[in-house]
JSON list of C-alpha atoms in Angstrom, two decimals:
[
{"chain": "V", "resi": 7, "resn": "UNK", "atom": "CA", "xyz": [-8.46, 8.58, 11.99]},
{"chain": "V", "resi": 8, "resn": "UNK", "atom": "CA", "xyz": [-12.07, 8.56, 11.22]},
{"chain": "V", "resi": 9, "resn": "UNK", "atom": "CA", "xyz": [-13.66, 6.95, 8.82]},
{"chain": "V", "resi": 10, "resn": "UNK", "atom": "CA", "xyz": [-13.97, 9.83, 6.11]},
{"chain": "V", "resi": 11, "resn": "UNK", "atom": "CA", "xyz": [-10.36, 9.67, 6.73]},
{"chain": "V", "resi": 12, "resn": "UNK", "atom": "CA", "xyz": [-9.72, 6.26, 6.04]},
{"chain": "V", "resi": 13, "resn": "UNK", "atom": "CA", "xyz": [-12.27, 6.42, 2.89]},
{"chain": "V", "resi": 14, "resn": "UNK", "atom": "CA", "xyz": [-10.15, 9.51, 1.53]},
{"chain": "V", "resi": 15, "resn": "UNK", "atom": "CA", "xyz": [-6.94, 7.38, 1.97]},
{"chain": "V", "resi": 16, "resn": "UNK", "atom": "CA", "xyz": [-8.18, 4.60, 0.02]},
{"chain": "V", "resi": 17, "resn": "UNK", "atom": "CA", "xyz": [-9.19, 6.51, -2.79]},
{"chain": "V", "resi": 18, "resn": "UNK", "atom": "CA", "xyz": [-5.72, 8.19, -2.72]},
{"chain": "V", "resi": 19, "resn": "UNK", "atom": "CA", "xyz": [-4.07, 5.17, -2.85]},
{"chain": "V", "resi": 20, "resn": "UNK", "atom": "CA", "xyz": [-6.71, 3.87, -5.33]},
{"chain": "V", "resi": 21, "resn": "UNK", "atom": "CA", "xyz": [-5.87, 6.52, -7.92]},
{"chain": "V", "resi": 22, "resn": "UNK", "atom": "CA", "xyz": [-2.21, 6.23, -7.06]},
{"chain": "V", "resi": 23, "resn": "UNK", "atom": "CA", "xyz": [-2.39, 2.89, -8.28]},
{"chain": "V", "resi": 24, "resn": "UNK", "atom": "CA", "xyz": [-4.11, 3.56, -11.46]},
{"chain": "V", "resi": 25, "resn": "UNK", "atom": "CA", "xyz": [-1.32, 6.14, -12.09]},
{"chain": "V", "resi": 26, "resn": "UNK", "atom": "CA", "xyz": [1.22, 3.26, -11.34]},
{"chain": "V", "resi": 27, "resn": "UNK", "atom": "CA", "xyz": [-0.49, 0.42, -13.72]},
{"chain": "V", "resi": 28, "resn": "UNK", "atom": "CA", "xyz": [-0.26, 3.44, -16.16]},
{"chain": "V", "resi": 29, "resn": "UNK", "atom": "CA", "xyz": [3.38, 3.67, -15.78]},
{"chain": "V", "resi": 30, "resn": "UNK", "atom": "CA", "xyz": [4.71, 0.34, -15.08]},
{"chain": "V", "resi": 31, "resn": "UNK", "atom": "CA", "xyz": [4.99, -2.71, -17.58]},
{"chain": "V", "resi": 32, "resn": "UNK", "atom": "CA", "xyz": [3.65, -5.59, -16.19]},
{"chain": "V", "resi": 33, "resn": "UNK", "atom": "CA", "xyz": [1.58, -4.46, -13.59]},
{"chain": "V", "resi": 34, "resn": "UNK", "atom": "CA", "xyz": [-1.97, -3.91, -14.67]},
{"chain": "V", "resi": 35, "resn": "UNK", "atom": "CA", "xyz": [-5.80, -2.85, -12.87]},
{"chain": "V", "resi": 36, "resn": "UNK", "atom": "CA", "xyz": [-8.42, -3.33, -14.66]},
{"chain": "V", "resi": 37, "resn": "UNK", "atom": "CA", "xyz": [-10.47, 0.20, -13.06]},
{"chain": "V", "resi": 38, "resn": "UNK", "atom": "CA", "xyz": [-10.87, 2.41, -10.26]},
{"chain": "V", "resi": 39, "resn": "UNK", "atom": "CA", "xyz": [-12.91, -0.43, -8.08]},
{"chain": "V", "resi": 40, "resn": "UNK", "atom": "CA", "xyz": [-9.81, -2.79, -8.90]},
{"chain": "V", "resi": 41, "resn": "UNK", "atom": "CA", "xyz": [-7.50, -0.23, -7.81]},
{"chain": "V", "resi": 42, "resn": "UNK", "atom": "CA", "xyz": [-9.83, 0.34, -4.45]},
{"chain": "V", "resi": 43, "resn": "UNK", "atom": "CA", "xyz": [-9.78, -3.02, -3.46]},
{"chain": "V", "resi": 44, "resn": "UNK", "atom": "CA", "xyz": [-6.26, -3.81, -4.06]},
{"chain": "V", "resi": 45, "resn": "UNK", "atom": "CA", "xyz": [-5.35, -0.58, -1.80]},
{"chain": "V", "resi": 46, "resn": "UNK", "atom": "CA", "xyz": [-7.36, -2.29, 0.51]},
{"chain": "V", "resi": 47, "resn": "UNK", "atom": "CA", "xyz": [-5.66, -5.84, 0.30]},
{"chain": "V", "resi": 48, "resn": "UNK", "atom": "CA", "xyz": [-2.45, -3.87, 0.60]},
{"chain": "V", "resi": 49, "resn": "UNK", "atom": "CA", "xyz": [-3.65, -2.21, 3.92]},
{"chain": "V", "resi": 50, "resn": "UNK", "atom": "CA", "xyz": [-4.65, -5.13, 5.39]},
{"chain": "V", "resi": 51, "resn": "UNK", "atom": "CA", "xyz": [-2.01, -7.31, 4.63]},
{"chain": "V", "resi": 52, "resn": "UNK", "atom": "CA", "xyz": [0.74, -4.67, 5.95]},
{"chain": "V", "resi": 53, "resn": "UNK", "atom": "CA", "xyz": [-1.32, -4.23, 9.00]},
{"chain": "V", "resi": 54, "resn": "UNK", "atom": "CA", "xyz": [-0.83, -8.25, 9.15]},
{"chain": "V", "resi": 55, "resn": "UNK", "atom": "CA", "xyz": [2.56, -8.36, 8.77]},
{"chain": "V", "resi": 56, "resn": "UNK", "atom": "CA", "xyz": [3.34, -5.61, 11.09]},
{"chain": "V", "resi": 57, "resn": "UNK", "atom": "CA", "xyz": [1.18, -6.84, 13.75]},
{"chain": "V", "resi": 58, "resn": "UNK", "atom": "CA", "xyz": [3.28, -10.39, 13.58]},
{"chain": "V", "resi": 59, "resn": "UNK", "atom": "CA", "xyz": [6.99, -9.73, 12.42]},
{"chain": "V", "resi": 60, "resn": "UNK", "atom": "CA", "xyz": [6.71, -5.46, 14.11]},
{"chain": "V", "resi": 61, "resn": "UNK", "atom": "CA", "xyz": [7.69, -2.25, 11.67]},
{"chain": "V", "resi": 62, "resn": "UNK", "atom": "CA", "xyz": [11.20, -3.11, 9.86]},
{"chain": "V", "resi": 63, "resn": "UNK", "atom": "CA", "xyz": [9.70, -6.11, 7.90]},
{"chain": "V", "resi": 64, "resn": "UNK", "atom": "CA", "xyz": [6.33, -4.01, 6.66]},
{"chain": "V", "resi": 65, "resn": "UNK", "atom": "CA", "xyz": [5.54, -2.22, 3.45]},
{"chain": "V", "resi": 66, "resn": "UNK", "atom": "CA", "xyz": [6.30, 1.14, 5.35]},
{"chain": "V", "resi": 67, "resn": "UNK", "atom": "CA", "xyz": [9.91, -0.16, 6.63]},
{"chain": "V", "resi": 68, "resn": "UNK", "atom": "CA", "xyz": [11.97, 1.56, 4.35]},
{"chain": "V", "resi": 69, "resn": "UNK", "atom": "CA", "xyz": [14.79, -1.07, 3.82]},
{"chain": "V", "resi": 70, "resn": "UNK", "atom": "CA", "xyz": [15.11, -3.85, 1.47]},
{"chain": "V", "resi": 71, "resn": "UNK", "atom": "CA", "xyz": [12.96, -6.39, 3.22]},
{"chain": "V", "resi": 72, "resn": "UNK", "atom": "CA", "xyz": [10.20, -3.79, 3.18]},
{"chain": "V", "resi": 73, "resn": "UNK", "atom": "CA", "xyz": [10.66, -3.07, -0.25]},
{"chain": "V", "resi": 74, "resn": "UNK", "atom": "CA", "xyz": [10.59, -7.10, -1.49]},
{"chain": "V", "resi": 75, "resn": "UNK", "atom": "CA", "xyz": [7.75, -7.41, 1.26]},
{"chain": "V", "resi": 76, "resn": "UNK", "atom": "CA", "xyz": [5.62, -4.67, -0.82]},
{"chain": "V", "resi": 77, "resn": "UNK", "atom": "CA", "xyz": [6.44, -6.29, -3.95]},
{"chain": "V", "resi": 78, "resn": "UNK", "atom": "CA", "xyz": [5.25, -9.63, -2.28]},
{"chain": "V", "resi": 79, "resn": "UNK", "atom": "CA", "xyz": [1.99, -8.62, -1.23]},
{"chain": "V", "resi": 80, "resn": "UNK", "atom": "CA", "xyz": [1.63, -6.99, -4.76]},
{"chain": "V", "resi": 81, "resn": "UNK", "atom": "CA", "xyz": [2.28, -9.91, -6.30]},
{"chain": "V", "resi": 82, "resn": "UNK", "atom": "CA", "xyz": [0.28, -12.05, -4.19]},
{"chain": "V", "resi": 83, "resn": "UNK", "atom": "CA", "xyz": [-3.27, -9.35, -4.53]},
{"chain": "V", "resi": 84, "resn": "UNK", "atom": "CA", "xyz": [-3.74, -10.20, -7.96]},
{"chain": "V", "resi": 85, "resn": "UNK", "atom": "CA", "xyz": [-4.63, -13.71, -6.54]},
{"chain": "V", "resi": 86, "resn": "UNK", "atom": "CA", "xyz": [-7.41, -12.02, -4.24]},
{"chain": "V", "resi": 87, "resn": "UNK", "atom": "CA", "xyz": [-8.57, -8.90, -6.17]},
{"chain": "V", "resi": 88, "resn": "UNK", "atom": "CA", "xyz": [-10.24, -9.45, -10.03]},
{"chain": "V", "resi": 89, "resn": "UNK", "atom": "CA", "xyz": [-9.31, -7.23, -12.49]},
{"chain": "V", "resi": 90, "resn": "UNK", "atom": "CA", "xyz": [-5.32, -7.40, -11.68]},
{"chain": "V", "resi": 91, "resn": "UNK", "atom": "CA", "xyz": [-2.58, -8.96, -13.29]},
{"chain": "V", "resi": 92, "resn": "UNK", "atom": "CA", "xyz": [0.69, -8.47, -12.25]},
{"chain": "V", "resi": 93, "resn": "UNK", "atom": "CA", "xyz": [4.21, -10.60, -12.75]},
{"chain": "V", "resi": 94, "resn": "UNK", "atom": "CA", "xyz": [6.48, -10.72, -10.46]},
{"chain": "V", "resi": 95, "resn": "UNK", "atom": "CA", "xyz": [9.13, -7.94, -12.51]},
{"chain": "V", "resi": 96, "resn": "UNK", "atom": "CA", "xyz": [5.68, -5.77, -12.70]},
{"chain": "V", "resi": 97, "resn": "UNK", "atom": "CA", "xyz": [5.20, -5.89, -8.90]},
{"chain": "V", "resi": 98, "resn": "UNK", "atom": "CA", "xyz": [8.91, -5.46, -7.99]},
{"chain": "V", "resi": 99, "resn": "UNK", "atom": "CA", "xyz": [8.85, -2.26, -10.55]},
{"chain": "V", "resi": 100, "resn": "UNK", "atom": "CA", "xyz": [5.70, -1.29, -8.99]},
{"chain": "V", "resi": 101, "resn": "UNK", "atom": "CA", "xyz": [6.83, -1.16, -5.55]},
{"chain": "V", "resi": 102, "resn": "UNK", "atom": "CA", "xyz": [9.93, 0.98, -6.07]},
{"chain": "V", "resi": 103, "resn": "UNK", "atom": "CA", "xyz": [7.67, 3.79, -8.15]},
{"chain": "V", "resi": 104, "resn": "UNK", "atom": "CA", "xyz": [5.36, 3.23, -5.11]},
{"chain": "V", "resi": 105, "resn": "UNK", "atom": "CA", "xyz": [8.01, 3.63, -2.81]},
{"chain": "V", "resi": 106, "resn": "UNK", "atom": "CA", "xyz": [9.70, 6.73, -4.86]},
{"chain": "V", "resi": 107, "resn": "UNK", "atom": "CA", "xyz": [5.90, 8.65, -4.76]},
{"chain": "V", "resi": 108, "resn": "UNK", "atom": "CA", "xyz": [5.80, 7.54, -0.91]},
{"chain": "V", "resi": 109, "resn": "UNK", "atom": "CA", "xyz": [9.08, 9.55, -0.58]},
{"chain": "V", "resi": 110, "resn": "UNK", "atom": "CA", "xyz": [7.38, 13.01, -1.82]},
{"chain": "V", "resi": 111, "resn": "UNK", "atom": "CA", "xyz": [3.25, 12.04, -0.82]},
{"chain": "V", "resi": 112, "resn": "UNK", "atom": "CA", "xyz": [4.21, 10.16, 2.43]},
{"chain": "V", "resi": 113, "resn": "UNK", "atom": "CA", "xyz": [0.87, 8.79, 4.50]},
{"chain": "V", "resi": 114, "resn": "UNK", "atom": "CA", "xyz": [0.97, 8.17, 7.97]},
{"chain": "V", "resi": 115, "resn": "UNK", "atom": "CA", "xyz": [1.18, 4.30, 8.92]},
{"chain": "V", "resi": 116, "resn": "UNK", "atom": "CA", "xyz": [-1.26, 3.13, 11.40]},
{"chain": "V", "resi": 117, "resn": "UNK", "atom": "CA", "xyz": [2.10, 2.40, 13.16]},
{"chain": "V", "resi": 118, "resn": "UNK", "atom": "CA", "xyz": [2.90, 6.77, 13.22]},
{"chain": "V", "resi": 119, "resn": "UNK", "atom": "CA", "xyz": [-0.73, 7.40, 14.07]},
{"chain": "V", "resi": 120, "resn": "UNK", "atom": "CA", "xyz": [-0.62, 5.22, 17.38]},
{"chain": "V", "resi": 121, "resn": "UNK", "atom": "CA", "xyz": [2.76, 7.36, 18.48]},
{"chain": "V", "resi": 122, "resn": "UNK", "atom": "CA", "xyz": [1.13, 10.57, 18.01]},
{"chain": "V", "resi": 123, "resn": "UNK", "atom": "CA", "xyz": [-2.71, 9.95, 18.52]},
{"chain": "V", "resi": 124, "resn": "UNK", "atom": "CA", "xyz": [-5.27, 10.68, 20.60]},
{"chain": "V", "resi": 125, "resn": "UNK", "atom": "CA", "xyz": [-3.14, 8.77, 23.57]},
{"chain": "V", "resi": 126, "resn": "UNK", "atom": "CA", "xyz": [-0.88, 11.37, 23.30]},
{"chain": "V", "resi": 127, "resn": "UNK", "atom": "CA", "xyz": [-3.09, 14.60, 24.13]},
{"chain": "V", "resi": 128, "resn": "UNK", "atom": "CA", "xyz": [-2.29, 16.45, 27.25]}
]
């Protein structure tokens, strides 16, 4: 993905969480920069966590422990990014209507990119 690409994501996500702090009680960001930089917390910490514990444990696992790990890392962003408050009902809530509009707007995890990338072409 290029770098358009990645800036196109992050304002998806951004506004995506906007609609979210909209929707959920308890989870709160303060504007559109708040929401930019707390998609991009998000990013990096799942690309973290999958690097070190693999796929099943990350945001984009789609059990349980992904779920609480998403609500984890939403939880713990409000410490890093100004202009969100969050508690820790808010961020579990959060995470499940992030994970339900994942279900029907589903983005492609660096993790699917590397399996069908440019390693890939024949």
């Amino acid at each position: 993905m290029h770098l358009l690409g990645h800036l196109v994501r992050f304002i998806v996500s951004a506004l995506m969480l906007l609609v979210v702090s909209w929707v959920v009680p308890g989870f709160s960001v303060g504007g559109f920069w708040s929401a930019f930089f707390l998609a991009l917390v998000i990013a990096i910490a799942a690309w973290v966590i999958e690097g070190i514990f693999g796929r099943k444990i990350t945001p984009f696992g789609r059990g349980i422990v992904g779920f609480l790990t998403s609500a984890l890392i939403i939880w713990l962003a409000q410490f890093i990014v100004g202009g969100v408050t969050t508690s820790i009902i808010g961020a579990i809530l959060a995470a499940l209507v992030i994970g339900i509009i994942d279900l029907f707007i589903p983005v492609k995890t660096p993790f699917e990119r590397g399996a069908s990338g440019r390693g890939n072409a024949k």
